Structure formats: C-alpha cells, structure tokens
JSON list of C-alpha atoms in Angstrom, two decimals:
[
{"chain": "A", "resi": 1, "resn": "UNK", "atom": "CA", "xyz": [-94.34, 78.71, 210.32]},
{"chain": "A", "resi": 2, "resn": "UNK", "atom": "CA", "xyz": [-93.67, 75.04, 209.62]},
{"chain": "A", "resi": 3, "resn": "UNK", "atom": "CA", "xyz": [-90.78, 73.49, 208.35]},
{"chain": "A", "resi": 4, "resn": "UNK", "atom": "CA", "xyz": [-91.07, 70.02, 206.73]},
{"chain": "A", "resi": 5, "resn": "UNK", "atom": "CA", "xyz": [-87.96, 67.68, 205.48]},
{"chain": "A", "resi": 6, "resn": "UNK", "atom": "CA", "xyz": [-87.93, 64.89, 203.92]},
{"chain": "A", "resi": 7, "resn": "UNK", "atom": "CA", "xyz": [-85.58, 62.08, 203.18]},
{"chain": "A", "resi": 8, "resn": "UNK", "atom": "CA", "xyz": [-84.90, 58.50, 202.46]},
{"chain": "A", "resi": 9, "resn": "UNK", "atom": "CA", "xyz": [-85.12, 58.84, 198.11]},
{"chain": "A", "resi": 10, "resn": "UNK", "atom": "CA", "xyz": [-82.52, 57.32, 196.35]},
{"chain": "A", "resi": 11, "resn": "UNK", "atom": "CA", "xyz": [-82.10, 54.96, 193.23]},
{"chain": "A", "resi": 12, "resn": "UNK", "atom": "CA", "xyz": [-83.21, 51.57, 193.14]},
{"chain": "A", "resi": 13, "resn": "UNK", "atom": "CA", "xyz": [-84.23, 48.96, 190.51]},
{"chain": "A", "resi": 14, "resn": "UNK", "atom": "CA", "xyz": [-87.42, 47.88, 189.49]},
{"chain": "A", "resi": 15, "resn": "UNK", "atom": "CA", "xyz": [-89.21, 45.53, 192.05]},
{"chain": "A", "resi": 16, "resn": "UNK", "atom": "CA", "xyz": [-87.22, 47.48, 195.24]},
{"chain": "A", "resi": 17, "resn": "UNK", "atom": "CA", "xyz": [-88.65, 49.58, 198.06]},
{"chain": "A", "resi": 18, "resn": "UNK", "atom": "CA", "xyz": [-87.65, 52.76, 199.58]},
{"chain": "A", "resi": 19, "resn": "UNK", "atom": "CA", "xyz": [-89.23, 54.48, 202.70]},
{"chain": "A", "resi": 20, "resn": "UNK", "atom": "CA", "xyz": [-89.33, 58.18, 202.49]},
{"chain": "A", "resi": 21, "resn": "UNK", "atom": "CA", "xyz": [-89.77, 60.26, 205.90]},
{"chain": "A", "resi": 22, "resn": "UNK", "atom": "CA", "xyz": [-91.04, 63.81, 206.20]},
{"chain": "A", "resi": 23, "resn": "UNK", "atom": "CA", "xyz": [-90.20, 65.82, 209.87]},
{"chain": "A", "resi": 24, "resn": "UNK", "atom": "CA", "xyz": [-91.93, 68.66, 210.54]},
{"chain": "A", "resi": 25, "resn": "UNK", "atom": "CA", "xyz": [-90.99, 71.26, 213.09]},
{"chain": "A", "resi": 26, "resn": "UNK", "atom": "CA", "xyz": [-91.21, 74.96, 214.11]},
{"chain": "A", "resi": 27, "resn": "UNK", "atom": "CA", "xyz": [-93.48, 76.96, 215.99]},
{"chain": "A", "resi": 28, "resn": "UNK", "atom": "CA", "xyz": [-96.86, 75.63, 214.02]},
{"chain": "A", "resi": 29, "resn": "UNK", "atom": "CA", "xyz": [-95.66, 72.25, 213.68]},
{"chain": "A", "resi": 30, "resn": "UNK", "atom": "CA", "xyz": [-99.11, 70.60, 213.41]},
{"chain": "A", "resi": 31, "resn": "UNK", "atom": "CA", "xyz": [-101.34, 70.94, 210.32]},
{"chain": "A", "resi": 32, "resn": "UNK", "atom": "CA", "xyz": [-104.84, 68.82, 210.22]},
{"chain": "A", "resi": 33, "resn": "UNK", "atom": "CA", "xyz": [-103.78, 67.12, 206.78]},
{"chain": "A", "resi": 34, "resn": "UNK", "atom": "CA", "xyz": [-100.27, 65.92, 205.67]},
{"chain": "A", "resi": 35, "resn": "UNK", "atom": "CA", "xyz": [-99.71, 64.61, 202.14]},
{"chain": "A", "resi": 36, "resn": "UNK", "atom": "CA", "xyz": [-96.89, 63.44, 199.42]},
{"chain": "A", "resi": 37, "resn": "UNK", "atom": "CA", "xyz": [-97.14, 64.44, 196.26]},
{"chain": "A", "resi": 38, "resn": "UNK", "atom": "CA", "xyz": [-94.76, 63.70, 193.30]},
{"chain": "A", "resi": 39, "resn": "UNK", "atom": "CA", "xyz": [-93.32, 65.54, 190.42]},
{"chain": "A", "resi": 40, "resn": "UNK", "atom": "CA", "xyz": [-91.84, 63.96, 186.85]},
{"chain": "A", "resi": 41, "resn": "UNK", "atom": "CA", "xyz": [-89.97, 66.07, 184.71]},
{"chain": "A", "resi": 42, "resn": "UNK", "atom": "CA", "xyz": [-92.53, 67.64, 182.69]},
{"chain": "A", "resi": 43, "resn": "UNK", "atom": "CA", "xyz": [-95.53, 66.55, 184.49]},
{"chain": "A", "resi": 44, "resn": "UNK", "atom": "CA", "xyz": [-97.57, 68.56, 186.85]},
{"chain": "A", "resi": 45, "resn": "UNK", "atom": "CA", "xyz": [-97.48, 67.75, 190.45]},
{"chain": "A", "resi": 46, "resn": "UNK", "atom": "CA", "xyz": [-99.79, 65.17, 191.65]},
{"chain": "A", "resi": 47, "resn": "UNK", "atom": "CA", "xyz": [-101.01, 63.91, 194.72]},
{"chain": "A", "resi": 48, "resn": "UNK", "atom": "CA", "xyz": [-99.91, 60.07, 196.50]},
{"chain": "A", "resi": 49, "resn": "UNK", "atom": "CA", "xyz": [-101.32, 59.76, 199.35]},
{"chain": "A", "resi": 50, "resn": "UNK", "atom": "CA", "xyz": [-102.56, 61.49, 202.23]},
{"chain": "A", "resi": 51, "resn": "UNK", "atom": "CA", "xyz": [-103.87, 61.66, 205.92]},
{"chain": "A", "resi": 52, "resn": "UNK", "atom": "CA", "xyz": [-105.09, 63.10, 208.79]},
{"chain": "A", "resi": 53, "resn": "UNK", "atom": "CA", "xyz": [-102.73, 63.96, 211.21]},
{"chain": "A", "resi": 54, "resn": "UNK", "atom": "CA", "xyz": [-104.61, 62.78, 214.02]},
{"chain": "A", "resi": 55, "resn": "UNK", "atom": "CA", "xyz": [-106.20, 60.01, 212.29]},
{"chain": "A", "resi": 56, "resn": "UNK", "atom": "CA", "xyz": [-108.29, 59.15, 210.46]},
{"chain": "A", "resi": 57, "resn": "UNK", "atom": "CA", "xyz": [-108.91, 58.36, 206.88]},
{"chain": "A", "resi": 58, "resn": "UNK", "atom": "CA", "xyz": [-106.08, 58.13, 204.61]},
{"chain": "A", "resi": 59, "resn": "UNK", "atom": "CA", "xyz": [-106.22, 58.33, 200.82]},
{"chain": "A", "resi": 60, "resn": "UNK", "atom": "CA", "xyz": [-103.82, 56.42, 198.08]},
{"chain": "A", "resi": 61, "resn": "UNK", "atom": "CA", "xyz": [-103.66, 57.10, 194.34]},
{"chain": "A", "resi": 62, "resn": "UNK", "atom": "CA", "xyz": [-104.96, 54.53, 192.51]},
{"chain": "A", "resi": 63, "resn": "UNK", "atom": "CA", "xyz": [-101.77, 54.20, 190.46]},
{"chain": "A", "resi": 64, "resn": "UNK", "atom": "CA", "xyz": [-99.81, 53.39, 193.48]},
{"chain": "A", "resi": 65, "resn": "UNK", "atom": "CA", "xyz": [-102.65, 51.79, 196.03]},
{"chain": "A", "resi": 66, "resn": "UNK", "atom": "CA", "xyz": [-101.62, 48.28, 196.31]},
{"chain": "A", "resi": 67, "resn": "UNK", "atom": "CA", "xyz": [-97.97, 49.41, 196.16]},
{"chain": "A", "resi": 68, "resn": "UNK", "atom": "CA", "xyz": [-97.54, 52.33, 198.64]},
{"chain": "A", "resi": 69, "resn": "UNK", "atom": "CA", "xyz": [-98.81, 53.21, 201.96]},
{"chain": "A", "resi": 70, "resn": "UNK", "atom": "CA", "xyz": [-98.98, 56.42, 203.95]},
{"chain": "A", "resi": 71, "resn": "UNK", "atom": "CA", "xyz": [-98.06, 56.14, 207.53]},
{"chain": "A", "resi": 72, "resn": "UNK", "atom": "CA", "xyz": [-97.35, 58.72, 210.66]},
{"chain": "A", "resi": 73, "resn": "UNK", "atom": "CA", "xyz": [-95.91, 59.08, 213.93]},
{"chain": "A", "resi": 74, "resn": "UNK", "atom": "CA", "xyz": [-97.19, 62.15, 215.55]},
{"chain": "A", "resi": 75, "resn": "UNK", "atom": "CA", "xyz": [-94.63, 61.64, 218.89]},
{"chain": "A", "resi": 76, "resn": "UNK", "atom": "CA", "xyz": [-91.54, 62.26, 215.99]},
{"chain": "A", "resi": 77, "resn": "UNK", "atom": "CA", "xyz": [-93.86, 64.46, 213.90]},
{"chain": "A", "resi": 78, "resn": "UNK", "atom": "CA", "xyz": [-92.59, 62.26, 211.23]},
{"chain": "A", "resi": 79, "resn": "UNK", "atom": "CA", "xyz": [-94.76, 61.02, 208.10]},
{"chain": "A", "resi": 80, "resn": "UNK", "atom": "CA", "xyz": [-94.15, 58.03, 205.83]},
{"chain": "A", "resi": 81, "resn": "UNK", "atom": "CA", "xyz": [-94.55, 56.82, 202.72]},
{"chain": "A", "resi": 82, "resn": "UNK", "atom": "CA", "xyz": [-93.54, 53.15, 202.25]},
{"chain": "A", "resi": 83, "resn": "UNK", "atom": "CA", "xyz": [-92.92, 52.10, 198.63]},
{"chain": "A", "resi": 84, "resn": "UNK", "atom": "CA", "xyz": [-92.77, 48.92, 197.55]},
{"chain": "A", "resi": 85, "resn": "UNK", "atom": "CA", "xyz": [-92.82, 47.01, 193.76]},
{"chain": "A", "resi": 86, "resn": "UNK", "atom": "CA", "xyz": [-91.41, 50.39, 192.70]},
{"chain": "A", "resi": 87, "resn": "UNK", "atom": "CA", "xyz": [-91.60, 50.90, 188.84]},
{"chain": "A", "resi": 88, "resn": "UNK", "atom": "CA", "xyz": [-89.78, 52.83, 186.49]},
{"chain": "A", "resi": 89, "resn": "UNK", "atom": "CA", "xyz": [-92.80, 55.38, 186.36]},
{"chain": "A", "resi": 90, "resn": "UNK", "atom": "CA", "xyz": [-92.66, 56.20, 190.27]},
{"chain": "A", "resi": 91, "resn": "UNK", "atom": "CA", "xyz": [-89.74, 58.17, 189.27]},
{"chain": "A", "resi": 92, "resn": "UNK", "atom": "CA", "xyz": [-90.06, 61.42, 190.59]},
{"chain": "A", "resi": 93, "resn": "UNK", "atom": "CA", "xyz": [-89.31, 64.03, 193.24]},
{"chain": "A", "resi": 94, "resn": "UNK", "atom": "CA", "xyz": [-91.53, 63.72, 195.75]},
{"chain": "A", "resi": 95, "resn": "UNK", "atom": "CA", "xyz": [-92.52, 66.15, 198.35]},
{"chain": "A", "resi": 96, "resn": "UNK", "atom": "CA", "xyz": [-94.13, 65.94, 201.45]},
{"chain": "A", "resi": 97, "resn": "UNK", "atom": "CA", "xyz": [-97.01, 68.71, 202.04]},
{"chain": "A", "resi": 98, "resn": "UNK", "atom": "CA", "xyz": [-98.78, 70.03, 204.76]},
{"chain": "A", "resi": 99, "resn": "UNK", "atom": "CA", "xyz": [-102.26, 72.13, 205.01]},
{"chain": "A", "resi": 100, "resn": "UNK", "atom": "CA", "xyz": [-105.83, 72.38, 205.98]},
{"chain": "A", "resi": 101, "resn": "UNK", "atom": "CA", "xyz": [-108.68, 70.35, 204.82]},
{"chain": "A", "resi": 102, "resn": "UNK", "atom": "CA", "xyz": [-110.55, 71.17, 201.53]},
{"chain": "A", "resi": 103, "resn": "UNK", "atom": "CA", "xyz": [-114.27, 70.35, 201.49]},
{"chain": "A", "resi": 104, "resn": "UNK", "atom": "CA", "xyz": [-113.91, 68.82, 205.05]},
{"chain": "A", "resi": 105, "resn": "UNK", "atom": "CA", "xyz": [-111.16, 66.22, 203.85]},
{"chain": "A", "resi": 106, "resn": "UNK", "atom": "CA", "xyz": [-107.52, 66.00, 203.15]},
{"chain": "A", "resi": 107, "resn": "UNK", "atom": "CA", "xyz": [-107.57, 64.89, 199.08]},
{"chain": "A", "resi": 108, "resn": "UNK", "atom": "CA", "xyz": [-106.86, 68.47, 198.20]},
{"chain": "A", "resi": 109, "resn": "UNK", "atom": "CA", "xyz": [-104.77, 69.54, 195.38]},
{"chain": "A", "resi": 110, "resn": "UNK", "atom": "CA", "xyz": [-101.22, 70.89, 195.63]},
{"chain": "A", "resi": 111, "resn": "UNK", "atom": "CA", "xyz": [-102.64, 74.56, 195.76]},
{"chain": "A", "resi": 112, "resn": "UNK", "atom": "CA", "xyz": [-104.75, 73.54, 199.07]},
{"chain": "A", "resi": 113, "resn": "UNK", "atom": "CA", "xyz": [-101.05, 73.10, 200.75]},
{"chain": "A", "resi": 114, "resn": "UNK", "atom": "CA", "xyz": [-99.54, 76.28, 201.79]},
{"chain": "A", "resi": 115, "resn": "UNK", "atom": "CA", "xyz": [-96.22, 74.03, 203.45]},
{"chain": "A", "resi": 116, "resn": "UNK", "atom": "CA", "xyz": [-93.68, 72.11, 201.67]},
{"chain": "A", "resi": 117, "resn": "UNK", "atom": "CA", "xyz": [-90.75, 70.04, 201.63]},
{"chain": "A", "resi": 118, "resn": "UNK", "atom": "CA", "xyz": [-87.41, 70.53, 199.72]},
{"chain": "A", "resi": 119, "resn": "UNK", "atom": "CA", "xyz": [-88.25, 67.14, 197.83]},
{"chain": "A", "resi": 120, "resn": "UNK", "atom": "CA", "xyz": [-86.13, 63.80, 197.47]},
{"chain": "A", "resi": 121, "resn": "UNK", "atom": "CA", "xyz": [-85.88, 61.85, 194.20]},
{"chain": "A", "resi": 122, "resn": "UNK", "atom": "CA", "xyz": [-86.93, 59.10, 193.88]},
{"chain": "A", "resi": 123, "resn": "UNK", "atom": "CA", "xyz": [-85.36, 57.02, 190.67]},
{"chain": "A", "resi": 124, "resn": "UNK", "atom": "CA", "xyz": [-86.38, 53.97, 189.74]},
{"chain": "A", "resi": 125, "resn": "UNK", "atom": "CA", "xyz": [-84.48, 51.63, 187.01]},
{"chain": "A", "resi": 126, "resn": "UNK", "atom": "CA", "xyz": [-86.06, 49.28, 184.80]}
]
C-alpha cells in the first residue's frame, strides 16, 4: 500500500503563488507515474500535471502551462506543484495521485490512479 499527503493549499489573492507538496510512504512507496489533479465544486476531477517518477517527460494542462509546474524529489519521495499567477478559477481541491502508466505514458485519467491523497484547497480570490 501507498500512502500519499499533501499540503501547502491555502487562500491567496489573485496574482499569488502557493507550492503544494505530496509525500508518499509505506511499504510500495514508488509508483512509475505521479500526478495532481483538481476538483471544483461541481466539476469532475481533472488532471494538472504529471510525471514520471524517475524522469522523464512531464505533462501540464494547457489551462495552467505557463503558470504551474510539476516538480519531484525522489530522496524525500516528495512531489510538487508550483503555482504561480493563480486565478480565481484554480480554485479547487487538489489531490496528488499515484499509478501506473496508461498506453505507455503517465497522462492517464483519474480512474488510471488506484492511490490518492486526502486533498488541500486551494482558494483563490479575485
């Protein structure tokens, strides 16, 4: 089993940055693809970003490429997600994930991750 938890949402205004963090642990604490997705109140969960955890390509919504980036660090089996220029409509929980590659790469959907996080809002003030 793998345990992930994530933290470092909050509230912040329009224009500010937050950096979340996702630790894994447990006795299968390594999973080929990690990911953040996000969830608005009555929206369906959607993918951020993801990666590989050893490397490799990583993949950004296009909604939040020039804004966000993924980032890891396998020695504190931690994963990032840097926000910056947050907006009112990055308000969300978000959720770190963790699974197996579909079709050889990590842009699976939510149903490709059998591991999650608790979630951390994120809210975001105009």
């Amino acid at each position: 089993q793998m345990q992930l938890v994530e933290s470092g949402g909050g509230s912040v205004q329009a224009g500010g940055s937050l950096r979340l963090s996702c630790v894994r642990s447990g006795a299968m604490a390594f999973a080929p693809c990690m990911a953040w997705f996000r969830q608005a109140p009555g929206k369906e969960r959607e993918v951020v970003a993801s990666t590989q955890t050893g490397g490799g390509p990583t993949y950004i919504t296009d909604a939040v490429k020039s804004r966000f980036t993924i980032s890891q660090d396998n020695a504190k089996g931690t994963l990032y997600l840097q926000m910056n220029n947050l907006k009112p409509e990055d308000t969300a929980v978000y959720y770190c994930a963790a699974g197996e590659p579909l079709g050889g790469s990590c842009t699976g959907p939510a149903s490709s991750y059998p591991y999650w996080g608790q979630g951390t809002q994120v809210t975001v003030s105009s």
